[in-house]
C-alpha cells in the first residue's frame, strides 16, 4: 500500500492549520486574562478619569456604574502590570 504524496500534503496542511487555530485561541485566552478594559470618561468635558473593567462592558453596564450624565471618551484594552499579575496569581493559591 502506497500513500499518495498529495494526500500526505493535504493532511499535513490540515493538521498545521488546526494547530495554528488552537495556538491562536490559546493566545486570545492568555491576553484576555492579563488585560483589562479601560474606559476613559468625562463629566464636565474638561477632566477625564479612567474606570477599569475586567471584561469589555456593555452600554447598560456603563450607565449602571457611571450614570447617564457621563460621556465616554475612549475604550481600550490595557495589559495588567507584571506585579499585579503576580499578586493575583499568589492570591489565587
Short mmCIF file of C-alpha atoms in Angstrom, two decimals:
data_model
loop_
_atom_site.label_atom_id
_atom_site.label_comp_id
_atom_site.label_asym_id
_atom_site.label_seq_id
_atom_site.Cartn_x
_atom_site.Cartn_y
_atom_site.Cartn_z
CA UNK A 1 0.00 0.00 0.00
CA UNK A 2 1.49 3.31 -1.04
CA UNK A 3 0.46 6.69 0.25
CA UNK A 4 -0.12 9.35 -2.34
CA UNK A 5 2.04 12.49 -1.87
CA UNK A 6 -0.98 14.72 -2.42
CA UNK A 7 -2.77 13.00 0.45
CA UNK A 8 0.23 13.50 2.75
CA UNK A 9 0.50 17.18 1.78
CA UNK A 10 -3.22 17.73 2.29
CA UNK A 11 -3.21 16.04 5.70
CA UNK A 12 -0.11 17.90 6.87
CA UNK A 13 -1.55 21.28 5.87
CA UNK A 14 -4.85 20.43 7.61
CA UNK A 15 -3.01 19.42 10.79
CA UNK A 16 -0.90 22.58 10.61
CA UNK A 17 -3.98 24.74 10.22
CA UNK A 18 -5.67 23.11 13.21
CA UNK A 19 -2.58 23.52 15.37
CA UNK A 20 -2.33 27.16 14.33
CA UNK A 21 -6.00 27.75 15.18
CA UNK A 22 -5.55 26.08 18.57
CA UNK A 23 -2.48 28.21 19.34
CA UNK A 24 -4.31 31.38 18.28
CA UNK A 25 -7.22 30.56 20.61
CA UNK A 26 -4.76 29.96 23.46
CA UNK A 27 -3.11 33.34 22.86
CA UNK A 28 -6.50 35.05 22.92
CA UNK A 29 -7.37 33.41 26.23
CA UNK A 30 -3.99 34.38 27.70
CA UNK A 31 -4.32 38.00 26.58
CA UNK A 32 -7.85 38.16 27.99
CA UNK A 33 -6.53 37.06 31.38
CA UNK A 34 -3.74 39.63 31.53
CA UNK A 35 -5.76 42.51 30.04
CA UNK A 36 -8.41 44.81 31.41
CA UNK A 37 -10.77 47.22 29.72
CA UNK A 38 -10.03 50.87 30.46
CA UNK A 39 -12.91 53.27 29.83
CA UNK A 40 -11.98 56.95 29.91
CA UNK A 41 -14.97 59.16 30.78
CA UNK A 42 -15.66 62.81 31.49
CA UNK A 43 -18.41 64.54 33.44
CA UNK A 44 -17.70 68.16 32.59
CA UNK A 45 -15.75 67.99 29.32
CA UNK A 46 -12.54 69.21 30.96
CA UNK A 47 -11.33 66.48 33.27
CA UNK A 48 -11.19 62.79 32.50
CA UNK A 49 -10.99 59.72 34.66
CA UNK A 50 -10.32 56.08 33.96
CA UNK A 51 -12.70 53.33 35.01
CA UNK A 52 -11.49 49.73 34.85
CA UNK A 53 -13.49 46.64 33.95
CA UNK A 54 -12.35 43.01 33.84
CA UNK A 55 -14.24 42.48 30.57
CA UNK A 56 -15.47 44.84 27.88
CA UNK A 57 -18.61 46.43 29.36
CA UNK A 58 -21.94 46.83 27.63
CA UNK A 59 -23.66 50.20 27.43
CA UNK A 60 -26.04 49.12 30.18
CA UNK A 61 -23.13 48.27 32.48
CA UNK A 62 -21.51 51.64 31.75
CA UNK A 63 -24.70 53.55 32.55
CA UNK A 64 -25.30 51.50 35.70
CA UNK A 65 -21.80 52.09 37.03
CA UNK A 66 -21.11 55.66 35.81
CA UNK A 67 -24.54 57.23 35.48
CA UNK A 68 -26.31 58.69 32.45
CA UNK A 69 -24.57 62.08 32.62
CA UNK A 70 -21.07 60.79 31.77
CA UNK A 71 -19.51 60.93 28.32
CA UNK A 72 -17.27 58.12 27.11
CA UNK A 73 -14.02 59.49 25.69
CA UNK A 74 -12.27 56.22 24.83
CA UNK A 75 -12.31 52.49 25.41
CA UNK A 76 -9.07 50.50 25.30
CA UNK A 77 -7.74 47.13 26.39
CA UNK A 78 -4.64 47.54 28.54
CA UNK A 79 -2.39 44.87 29.94
CA UNK A 80 -2.11 44.46 33.66
CA UNK A 81 1.32 45.25 35.08
CA UNK A 82 3.51 42.24 35.83
CA UNK A 83 3.45 42.94 39.58
CA UNK A 84 -0.34 42.91 39.62
CA UNK A 85 -0.46 39.64 37.66
CA UNK A 86 1.98 38.03 40.12
CA UNK A 87 -0.05 39.31 43.08
CA UNK A 88 -3.27 37.90 41.57
CA UNK A 89 -1.59 34.54 40.95
CA UNK A 90 -0.33 34.37 44.51
CA UNK A 91 -3.72 35.34 45.89
CA UNK A 92 -5.36 32.55 43.88
CA UNK A 93 -3.21 29.89 45.53
#
